[in-house]
């Protein structure tokens, strides 16, 4: 059983070694850029020329494609159904489906929106695949994220799997005391899961009380500014690159308004 | 009566770690067996095969000649009662009594019989006064006793105890010793995983030593605890009386206080 | 260092007090053990010594607990925790969840204290070495066994170098070799001036390492003194603590005239061996 909710694939590529904040800046920049230009080819270019090569360099291409599609496929279907079939503006009708009309403009709109979302999701997936959650949180804290917020995120990532482990253990203990779990249908299974909630929540509450004592005895939340054990490598070049990426994204919007892309 | 036969048992976790590396073990009905060894030696992993919580990667575990592979945990629970180490992972009812009656009810013992079995188990564990309490309102040590009572109430021919004495005070350890003796007297099989060597020496007729997923010694406490090379390998510290006898240069293996005194009274000739 | 003066305490949910008029002194640089049956008030006393009673738990108290010159009830927790460390019973609840590796988990307390990085790295390495968990340094604390988590919990407190460390059954899930290692490490940090108050069931370890033992029964301190005296006291059974087999064997032998009459009963292997050797050499007076 995994002990942390994570997608991270260990590696030592150039992408892996980037400071996570730089990768976050990349996510922000490509997302802004993707939404800044209303051309079908533009987000596709961002995806194919920036993100796919990134995944290849990081050695996570296979997983990258699977995860992006996994996240994205349901979205894509809904988007095409909604926008493709119900595009409200007048336009060229390609096909009649009963009362519905498929319009070229509708499909182009759906395609652009889909590709923009694809750029955003893919950038996130690339970040998660190449960044250990611990490094991500350390880097963000170094960049000024308040420790309490960092704690909530880190603890959630780690405590949810351990909560699942406890639920599993309790179910095993019930079977070890003669409860046949294979008997009955879905309703019976739900009926058996419900009573688990009580002990799980009670257990969790006791845990929370003890854990808050443990956190306080570890001096968490003292007014002193905490120091950092793990220093995530950063560099002047990366800091400059972060600003440059964001500036480029803004520049794209400006150029788009000036009509450069039309 | 239930005989346990384990043959060439190998268990590998999904992570690839080999926890059991070819274990052969036969336990006859009515035996009291303690499994000892350092943390990570594979004791609990082995015990968890007895009621099907773990399934062999290869090899077999048979109860009365019947392979456990084809049976569910619930079906095995009629033969093997298992008290897990951590009470937080095995109590789920809103009163102590309901938790203790859960097993016998599932085993189809009927309302009245379930109540009778629960009463007996609560009595044996000294929990009668807490029958209507919520398990989570008890101390961790008391919760551990509820887990024991819940398994005793199932009245199974085999009882497995995982670290029954940890966190328990003197009175509770004495009570657990009495329960083991009572189970033995009823002809039931007791298998305990334990780090408490004095408890093991005083209450179990057979000791199985594990190291790195294998059984490296098996015999009476007197036999096993004198095999110092094996104990060292398993990083097990012998019972207090055996260490004392060794310190005094006695050859006779004594593992408990009564044995020590017998040898002492017998004079130099009786100490070997 | 820690001082209880006529301290009586009841939990907000309970009717009857759990601690009754406790007087107890934990002296600087010493290793104190606290023993008692289940439900005797050991854990409550540990929580009160570390200030989480009354600060985190509320409840009614009379009398006073002081840590050094600080009155616990009047001192905010953040000021107390830099002086008193607490290791609780359940190791799982003590993993912060804030860090993803054992070494970072151990460092967490030092980060919050604002310890300078170089110093922090040295301390973390030293404590991992001392408690023999260096091989676990890069694992997730959540994938460790209960026993390993207990050692990490002790390390996470030791690294903060509090003046006093209070530990509530910190070795309950460890094997005997592991328990011995932890208790020996605690005895060793005494040399650095750290004061230790340890709640523990393992009488043999306490007999070997503690400077002083306190016995608690029904919320009252009923005896205190050097382990050699406490662990051979005839009232041990009444207190619900039990005895080491060394003590039991010698007591029985004394009844048969096989233990030197002038010798006190032993609580350790060495004491027992010396006594029986002397008896074998004819010393029975």
Tab-separated table of N, CA, C and O in Angstrom, chain A residues 130-233:
chain	number	residue	atom	x	y	z
A	130	UNK	N	7.134	14.831	-11.833
A	130	UNK	CA	8.579	15.032	-11.698
A	130	UNK	C	8.951	15.691	-10.374
A	130	UNK	O	10.100	16.037	-10.166
A	131	UNK	N	7.980	15.875	-9.469
A	131	UNK	CA	8.268	16.581	-8.223
A	131	UNK	C	7.767	15.781	-7.033
A	131	UNK	O	6.571	15.469	-6.959
A	132	UNK	N	8.656	15.426	-6.105
A	132	UNK	CA	8.209	14.750	-4.887
A	132	UNK	C	7.366	15.731	-4.083
A	132	UNK	O	7.731	16.906	-3.962
A	133	UNK	N	6.203	15.265	-3.557
A	133	UNK	CA	5.350	16.211	-2.824
A	133	UNK	C	6.097	16.912	-1.691
A	133	UNK	O	5.834	18.082	-1.405
A	134	UNK	N	7.038	16.201	-1.050
A	134	UNK	CA	7.811	16.816	0.028
A	134	UNK	C	8.650	17.977	-0.486
A	134	UNK	O	8.693	19.054	0.113
A	135	UNK	N	9.289	17.759	-1.645
A	135	UNK	CA	10.115	18.822	-2.237
A	135	UNK	C	9.240	19.995	-2.644
A	135	UNK	O	9.594	21.161	-2.443
A	136	UNK	N	8.069	19.678	-3.203
A	136	UNK	CA	7.142	20.733	-3.616
A	136	UNK	C	6.773	21.611	-2.423
A	136	UNK	O	6.846	22.847	-2.489
A	137	UNK	N	6.396	20.933	-1.295
A	137	UNK	CA	5.980	21.710	-0.125
A	137	UNK	C	7.151	22.499	0.452
A	137	UNK	O	6.989	23.643	0.857
A	138	UNK	N	8.338	21.880	0.500
A	138	UNK	CA	9.507	22.593	1.030
A	138	UNK	C	9.794	23.827	0.190
A	138	UNK	O	10.029	24.918	0.725
A	139	UNK	N	9.751	23.648	-1.134
A	139	UNK	CA	10.071	24.765	-2.025
A	139	UNK	C	9.051	25.884	-1.870
A	139	UNK	O	9.396	27.061	-1.842
A	140	UNK	N	7.773	25.481	-1.748
A	140	UNK	CA	6.736	26.512	-1.635
A	140	UNK	C	6.864	27.251	-0.313
A	140	UNK	O	6.613	28.450	-0.233
A	141	UNK	N	7.253	26.492	0.734
A	141	UNK	CA	7.440	27.155	2.023
A	141	UNK	C	8.621	28.112	1.944
A	141	UNK	O	8.575	29.218	2.467
A	142	UNK	N	9.673	27.681	1.247
A	142	UNK	CA	10.833	28.552	1.047
A	142	UNK	C	10.433	29.813	0.296
A	142	UNK	O	10.958	30.884	0.551
A	143	UNK	N	9.454	29.638	-0.615
A	143	UNK	CA	9.029	30.786	-1.411
A	143	UNK	C	8.030	31.657	-0.657
A	143	UNK	O	7.509	32.617	-1.207
A	144	UNK	N	7.716	31.264	0.596
A	144	UNK	CA	6.873	32.132	1.399
A	144	UNK	C	5.490	31.606	1.740
A	144	UNK	O	4.691	32.290	2.356
A	145	UNK	N	5.189	30.345	1.351
A	145	UNK	CA	3.897	29.778	1.732
A	145	UNK	C	3.867	29.593	3.253
A	145	UNK	O	4.799	29.047	3.827
A	146	UNK	N	2.801	30.075	3.937
A	146	UNK	CA	2.769	29.947	5.399
A	146	UNK	C	2.853	28.475	5.835
A	146	UNK	O	2.212	27.616	5.229
A	147	UNK	N	3.637	28.171	6.912
A	147	UNK	CA	3.826	26.786	7.366
A	147	UNK	C	2.509	26.077	7.643
A	147	UNK	O	2.384	24.883	7.397
A	148	UNK	N	1.507	26.784	8.145
A	148	UNK	CA	0.255	26.108	8.499
A	148	UNK	C	-0.463	25.592	7.261
A	148	UNK	O	-1.033	24.509	7.279
A	149	UNK	N	-0.411	26.370	6.186
A	149	UNK	CA	-1.052	25.915	4.954
A	149	UNK	C	-0.263	24.741	4.379
A	149	UNK	O	-0.826	23.714	3.990
A	150	UNK	N	1.072	24.865	4.389
A	150	UNK	CA	1.909	23.769	3.909
A	150	UNK	C	1.596	22.510	4.719
A	150	UNK	O	1.508	21.399	4.177
A	151	UNK	N	1.400	22.659	6.029
A	151	UNK	CA	1.131	21.505	6.883
A	151	UNK	C	-0.177	20.822	6.495
A	151	UNK	O	-0.236	19.605	6.383
A	152	UNK	N	-1.223	21.626	6.290
A	152	UNK	CA	-2.524	21.039	5.957
A	152	UNK	C	-2.412	20.197	4.683
A	152	UNK	O	-2.889	19.064	4.619
A	153	UNK	N	-1.715	20.725	3.694
A	153	UNK	CA	-1.577	19.999	2.430
A	153	UNK	C	-0.759	18.716	2.641
A	153	UNK	O	-1.189	17.613	2.284
A	154	UNK	N	0.409	18.840	3.285
A	154	UNK	CA	1.271	17.669	3.485
A	154	UNK	C	0.569	16.596	4.302
A	154	UNK	O	0.610	15.414	3.972
A	155	UNK	N	-0.080	17.015	5.387
A	155	UNK	CA	-0.714	16.050	6.276
A	155	UNK	C	-1.852	15.331	5.553
A	155	UNK	O	-2.018	14.121	5.684
A	156	UNK	N	-2.611	16.088	4.751
A	156	UNK	CA	-3.712	15.463	4.024
A	156	UNK	C	-3.178	14.393	3.077
A	156	UNK	O	-3.698	13.286	3.006
A	157	UNK	N	-2.105	14.748	2.353
A	157	UNK	CA	-1.531	13.799	1.403
A	157	UNK	C	-1.093	12.515	2.093
A	157	UNK	O	-1.155	11.440	1.519
A	158	UNK	N	-0.630	12.633	3.338
A	158	UNK	CA	-0.078	11.446	3.994
A	158	UNK	C	-1.078	10.739	4.885
A	158	UNK	O	-1.001	9.535	5.083
A	159	UNK	N	-2.012	11.493	5.463
A	159	UNK	CA	-2.886	10.870	6.453
A	159	UNK	C	-4.053	10.143	5.784
A	159	UNK	O	-4.500	9.111	6.273
A	160	UNK	N	-4.493	10.620	4.608
A	160	UNK	CA	-5.594	9.923	3.945
A	160	UNK	C	-5.242	8.463	3.629
A	160	UNK	O	-6.014	7.562	3.958
A	161	UNK	N	-4.063	8.195	3.066
A	161	UNK	CA	-3.730	6.780	2.827
A	161	UNK	C	-3.670	5.961	4.117
A	161	UNK	O	-4.076	4.794	4.136
A	162	UNK	N	-3.209	6.582	5.218
A	162	UNK	CA	-3.130	5.800	6.440
A	162	UNK	C	-4.532	5.559	7.009
A	162	UNK	O	-4.794	4.559	7.666
A	163	UNK	N	-5.434	6.468	6.702
A	163	UNK	CA	-6.835	6.309	7.079
A	163	UNK	C	-7.435	5.121	6.311
A	163	UNK	O	-8.130	4.277	6.873
A	164	UNK	N	-7.112	5.049	5.024
A	164	UNK	CA	-7.575	3.911	4.220
A	164	UNK	C	-7.012	2.617	4.784
A	164	UNK	O	-7.715	1.613	4.869
A	165	UNK	N	-5.741	2.662	5.193
A	165	UNK	CA	-5.112	1.454	5.728
A	165	UNK	C	-5.848	1.005	6.979
A	165	UNK	O	-6.084	-0.187	7.188
A	166	UNK	N	-6.244	1.968	7.815
A	166	UNK	CA	-6.947	1.588	9.033
A	166	UNK	C	-8.321	1.004	8.707
A	166	UNK	O	-8.745	0.018	9.305
A	167	UNK	N	-9.017	1.611	7.744
A	167	UNK	CA	-10.324	1.081	7.345
A	167	UNK	C	-10.176	-0.359	6.858
A	167	UNK	O	-10.967	-1.237	7.220
A	168	UNK	N	-9.128	-0.606	6.073
A	168	UNK	CA	-8.878	-1.968	5.606
A	168	UNK	C	-8.639	-2.916	6.763
A	168	UNK	O	-9.161	-4.032	6.788
A	169	UNK	N	-7.822	-2.478	7.718
A	169	UNK	CA	-7.494	-3.329	8.856
A	169	UNK	C	-8.751	-3.665	9.637
A	169	UNK	O	-8.946	-4.811	10.056
A	170	UNK	N	-9.640	-2.681	9.829
A	170	UNK	CA	-10.865	-2.950	10.580
A	170	UNK	C	-11.731	-3.949	9.818
A	170	UNK	O	-12.298	-4.881	10.399
A	171	UNK	N	-11.783	-3.789	8.505
A	171	UNK	CA	-12.602	-4.742	7.733
A	171	UNK	C	-12.021	-6.150	7.816
A	171	UNK	O	-12.765	-7.123	7.925
A	172	UNK	N	-10.701	-6.241	7.794
A	172	UNK	CA	-10.075	-7.561	7.952
A	172	UNK	C	-10.390	-8.147	9.323
A	172	UNK	O	-10.661	-9.331	9.459
A	173	UNK	N	-10.353	-7.278	10.340
A	173	UNK	CA	-10.643	-7.756	11.686
A	173	UNK	C	-12.082	-8.260	11.772
A	173	UNK	O	-12.367	-9.257	12.441
A	174	UNK	N	-12.998	-7.589	11.063
A	174	UNK	CA	-14.390	-8.049	11.076
A	174	UNK	C	-14.519	-9.410	10.408
A	174	UNK	O	-15.250	-10.280	10.888
A	175	UNK	N	-13.793	-9.579	9.302
A	175	UNK	CA	-13.833	-10.886	8.644
A	175	UNK	C	-13.223	-11.951	9.536
A	175	UNK	O	-13.702	-13.073	9.602
A	176	UNK	N	-12.155	-11.561	10.246
A	176	UNK	CA	-11.502	-12.519	11.140
A	176	UNK	C	-12.421	-12.888	12.294
A	176	UNK	O	-12.150	-13.821	13.040
A	177	UNK	N	-13.501	-12.117	12.470
A	177	UNK	CA	-14.490	-12.505	13.472
A	177	UNK	C	-15.773	-12.971	12.783
A	177	UNK	O	-16.879	-12.766	13.270
A	178	UNK	N	-15.597	-13.578	11.626
A	178	UNK	CA	-16.688	-14.343	11.026
A	178	UNK	C	-17.591	-13.600	10.073
A	178	UNK	O	-18.571	-14.154	9.593
A	179	UNK	N	-17.301	-12.322	9.768
A	179	UNK	CA	-18.177	-11.595	8.860
A	179	UNK	C	-17.835	-11.967	7.423
A	179	UNK	O	-16.723	-11.739	6.968
A	180	UNK	N	-18.813	-12.536	6.710
A	180	UNK	CA	-18.564	-12.955	5.323
A	180	UNK	C	-18.820	-11.764	4.427
A	180	UNK	O	-19.954	-11.317	4.293
A	181	UNK	N	-17.765	-11.198	3.822
A	181	UNK	CA	-17.968	-9.973	3.053
A	181	UNK	C	-18.436	-10.237	1.632
A	181	UNK	O	-18.947	-9.353	0.981
A	182	UNK	N	-18.215	-11.456	1.171
A	182	UNK	CA	-18.604	-11.701	-0.214
A	182	UNK	C	-20.119	-11.870	-0.342
A	182	UNK	O	-20.671	-11.709	-1.402
A	183	UNK	N	-20.760	-12.189	0.778
A	183	UNK	CA	-22.210	-12.381	0.745
A	183	UNK	C	-22.915	-11.069	0.468
A	183	UNK	O	-22.465	-10.006	0.869
A	184	UNK	N	-24.049	-11.127	-0.233
A	184	UNK	CA	-24.884	-9.951	-0.433
A	184	UNK	C	-24.412	-9.072	-1.574
A	184	UNK	O	-23.294	-9.191	-2.063
A	185	UNK	N	-25.275	-8.174	-2.013
A	185	UNK	CA	-24.952	-7.291	-3.134
A	185	UNK	C	-24.370	-5.983	-2.656
A	185	UNK	O	-23.842	-5.895	-1.555
A	186	UNK	N	-24.495	-4.966	-3.523
A	186	UNK	CA	-23.927	-3.661	-3.233
A	186	UNK	C	-24.553	-3.055	-1.974
A	186	UNK	O	-23.855	-2.486	-1.140
A	187	UNK	N	-25.870	-3.214	-1.851
A	187	UNK	CA	-26.569	-2.638	-0.698
A	187	UNK	C	-26.010	-3.221	0.592
A	187	UNK	O	-25.746	-2.500	1.556
A	188	UNK	N	-25.789	-4.545	0.588
A	188	UNK	CA	-25.267	-5.202	1.787
A	188	UNK	C	-23.871	-4.686	2.097
A	188	UNK	O	-23.505	-4.490	3.259
A	189	UNK	N	-23.099	-4.424	1.040
A	189	UNK	CA	-21.735	-3.935	1.250
A	189	UNK	C	-21.759	-2.541	1.883
A	189	UNK	O	-21.007	-2.265	2.801
A	190	UNK	N	-22.656	-1.693	1.383
A	190	UNK	CA	-22.762	-0.346	1.950
A	190	UNK	C	-23.193	-0.438	3.414
A	190	UNK	O	-22.657	0.242	4.273
A	191	UNK	N	-24.167	-1.353	3.675
A	191	UNK	CA	-24.638	-1.516	5.046
A	191	UNK	C	-23.494	-1.911	5.974
A	191	UNK	O	-23.447	-1.524	7.119
A	192	UNK	N	-22.567	-2.708	5.450
A	192	UNK	CA	-21.451	-3.139	6.282
A	192	UNK	C	-20.415	-2.029	6.451
A	192	UNK	O	-19.723	-1.963	7.450
A	193	UNK	N	-20.303	-1.156	5.433
A	193	UNK	CA	-19.307	-0.086	5.518
A	193	UNK	C	-19.728	1.006	6.495
A	193	UNK	O	-18.900	1.585	7.168
A	194	UNK	N	-21.049	1.245	6.559
A	194	UNK	CA	-21.523	2.349	7.399
A	194	UNK	C	-21.058	2.245	8.854
A	194	UNK	O	-20.535	3.221	9.387
A	195	UNK	N	-21.232	1.077	9.489
A	195	UNK	CA	-20.813	1.002	10.892
A	195	UNK	C	-19.313	1.265	11.078
A	195	UNK	O	-18.874	1.580	12.172
A	196	UNK	N	-18.550	1.145	9.993
A	196	UNK	CA	-17.109	1.408	10.086
A	196	UNK	C	-16.811	2.871	10.344
A	196	UNK	O	-15.794	3.227	10.903
A	197	UNK	N	-17.744	3.721	9.887
A	197	UNK	CA	-17.500	5.155	9.974
A	197	UNK	C	-17.326	5.596	11.430
A	197	UNK	O	-16.474	6.409	11.732
A	198	UNK	N	-18.136	5.021	12.313
A	198	UNK	CA	-18.069	5.391	13.732
A	198	UNK	C	-16.666	5.231	14.291
A	198	UNK	O	-16.018	6.215	14.667
A	199	UNK	N	-16.166	3.985	14.330
A	199	UNK	CA	-14.831	3.775	14.895
A	199	UNK	C	-13.742	4.548	14.147
A	199	UNK	O	-12.808	5.045	14.758
A	200	UNK	N	-13.910	4.685	12.826
A	200	UNK	CA	-12.884	5.402	12.077
A	200	UNK	C	-12.838	6.858	12.501
A	200	UNK	O	-11.780	7.419	12.739
A	201	UNK	N	-14.045	7.464	12.616
A	201	UNK	CA	-14.077	8.876	13.000
A	201	UNK	C	-13.603	9.056	14.427
A	201	UNK	O	-12.802	9.940	14.725
A	202	UNK	N	-14.085	8.167	15.327
A	202	UNK	CA	-13.661	8.268	16.726
A	202	UNK	C	-12.153	8.120	16.826
A	202	UNK	O	-11.482	8.878	17.517
A	203	UNK	N	-11.648	7.122	16.106
A	203	UNK	CA	-10.207	6.899	16.092
A	203	UNK	C	-9.502	8.141	15.583
A	203	UNK	O	-8.530	8.612	16.160
A	204	UNK	N	-10.048	8.710	14.509
A	204	UNK	CA	-9.412	9.884	13.912
A	204	UNK	C	-9.432	11.065	14.885
A	204	UNK	O	-8.458	11.808	14.981
A	205	UNK	N	-10.550	11.197	15.635
A	205	UNK	CA	-10.637	12.310	16.585
A	205	UNK	C	-9.600	12.169	17.686
A	205	UNK	O	-8.932	13.135	18.051
A	206	UNK	N	-9.470	10.940	18.224
A	206	UNK	CA	-8.446	10.710	19.248
A	206	UNK	C	-7.082	11.041	18.662
A	206	UNK	O	-6.251	11.686	19.290
A	207	UNK	N	-6.876	10.576	17.416
A	207	UNK	CA	-5.606	10.850	16.749
A	207	UNK	C	-5.354	12.350	16.684
A	207	UNK	O	-4.261	12.814	16.960
A	208	UNK	N	-6.398	13.094	16.295
A	208	UNK	CA	-6.227	14.529	16.110
A	208	UNK	C	-5.827	15.187	17.422
A	208	UNK	O	-4.921	16.015	17.479
A	209	UNK	N	-6.475	14.744	18.524
A	209	UNK	CA	-6.153	15.323	19.820
A	209	UNK	C	-4.689	15.038	20.166
A	209	UNK	O	-3.942	15.934	20.533
A	210	UNK	N	-4.312	13.756	20.027
A	210	UNK	CA	-2.925	13.403	20.322
A	210	UNK	C	-1.957	14.092	19.384
A	210	UNK	O	-0.882	14.515	19.781
A	211	UNK	N	-2.369	14.187	18.111
A	211	UNK	CA	-1.455	14.769	17.138
A	211	UNK	C	-1.250	16.245	17.418
A	211	UNK	O	-0.148	16.760	17.261
A	212	UNK	N	-2.307	16.934	17.876
A	212	UNK	CA	-2.112	18.358	18.133
A	212	UNK	C	-1.179	18.544	19.333
A	212	UNK	O	-0.375	19.472	19.352
A	213	UNK	N	-1.257	17.620	20.296
A	213	UNK	CA	-0.296	17.679	21.407
A	213	UNK	C	1.115	17.450	20.871
A	213	UNK	O	2.060	18.166	21.206
A	214	UNK	N	1.230	16.444	19.991
A	214	UNK	CA	2.551	16.144	19.436
A	214	UNK	C	3.094	17.335	18.653
A	214	UNK	O	4.269	17.673	18.749
A	215	UNK	N	2.208	18.001	17.883
A	215	UNK	CA	2.660	19.138	17.083
A	215	UNK	C	3.118	20.271	17.991
A	215	UNK	O	4.118	20.925	17.723
A	216	UNK	N	2.371	20.497	19.067
A	216	UNK	CA	2.773	21.580	19.963
A	216	UNK	C	4.081	21.259	20.664
A	216	UNK	O	4.917	22.132	20.856
A	217	UNK	N	4.273	19.973	21.032
A	217	UNK	CA	5.541	19.678	21.694
A	217	UNK	C	6.703	19.738	20.705
A	217	UNK	O	7.841	19.828	21.105
A	218	UNK	N	6.391	19.716	19.418
A	218	UNK	CA	7.452	19.909	18.421
A	218	UNK	C	7.592	21.394	18.075
A	218	UNK	O	8.192	21.743	17.066
A	219	UNK	N	7.000	22.245	18.927
A	219	UNK	CA	7.150	23.706	18.810
A	219	UNK	C	6.523	24.261	17.532
A	219	UNK	O	6.878	25.348	17.076
A	220	UNK	N	5.564	23.537	16.954
A	220	UNK	CA	4.904	24.021	15.734
A	220	UNK	C	4.033	25.221	16.075
A	220	UNK	O	3.328	25.211	17.081
A	221	UNK	N	4.081	26.243	15.230
A	221	UNK	CA	3.224	27.406	15.431
A	221	UNK	C	3.780	28.421	16.408
A	221	UNK	O	3.088	29.343	16.807
A	222	UNK	N	5.058	28.233	16.820
A	222	UNK	CA	5.658	29.265	17.670
A	222	UNK	C	5.916	30.508	16.815
A	222	UNK	O	6.076	30.419	15.609
A	223	UNK	N	5.951	31.653	17.494
A	223	UNK	CA	6.121	32.892	16.729
A	223	UNK	C	7.489	33.005	16.035
A	223	UNK	O	7.659	33.829	15.147
A	224	UNK	N	8.439	32.143	16.414
A	224	UNK	CA	9.767	32.200	15.786
A	224	UNK	C	9.647	31.855	14.303
A	224	UNK	O	8.867	30.993	13.921
A	225	UNK	N	10.445	32.489	13.450
A	225	UNK	CA	10.455	32.139	12.037
A	225	UNK	C	11.203	30.819	11.878
A	225	UNK	O	12.368	30.714	12.245
A	226	UNK	N	10.515	29.773	11.347
A	226	UNK	CA	11.178	28.477	11.266
A	226	UNK	C	12.355	28.490	10.293
A	226	UNK	O	12.346	29.222	9.312
A	227	UNK	N	13.362	27.694	10.581
A	227	UNK	CA	14.441	27.476	9.632
A	227	UNK	C	14.077	26.257	8.794
A	227	UNK	O	13.120	25.562	9.097
A	228	UNK	N	14.846	25.977	7.744
A	228	UNK	CA	14.519	24.849	6.878
A	228	UNK	C	15.644	23.839	6.870
A	228	UNK	O	16.809	24.191	6.728
A	229	UNK	N	15.284	22.567	7.071
A	229	UNK	CA	16.269	21.486	7.032
A	229	UNK	C	16.601	21.179	5.578
A	229	UNK	O	17.746	21.085	5.193
A	230	UNK	N	15.532	21.028	4.774
A	230	UNK	CA	15.743	20.728	3.368
A	230	UNK	C	15.756	22.031	2.580
A	230	UNK	O	14.771	22.759	2.588
A	231	UNK	N	16.864	22.316	1.971
A	231	UNK	CA	16.918	23.497	1.124
A	231	UNK	C	16.792	23.026	-0.316
A	231	UNK	O	17.616	22.257	-0.797
A	232	UNK	N	15.727	23.442	-0.982
A	232	UNK	CA	15.530	23.032	-2.366
A	232	UNK	C	16.385	23.939	-3.241
A	232	UNK	O	16.260	25.158	-3.168
A	233	UNK	N	17.268	23.346	-4.059
A	233	UNK	CA	18.191	24.166	-4.843
A	233	UNK	C	17.442	25.146	-5.755
A	233	UNK	O	16.422	24.795	-6.350
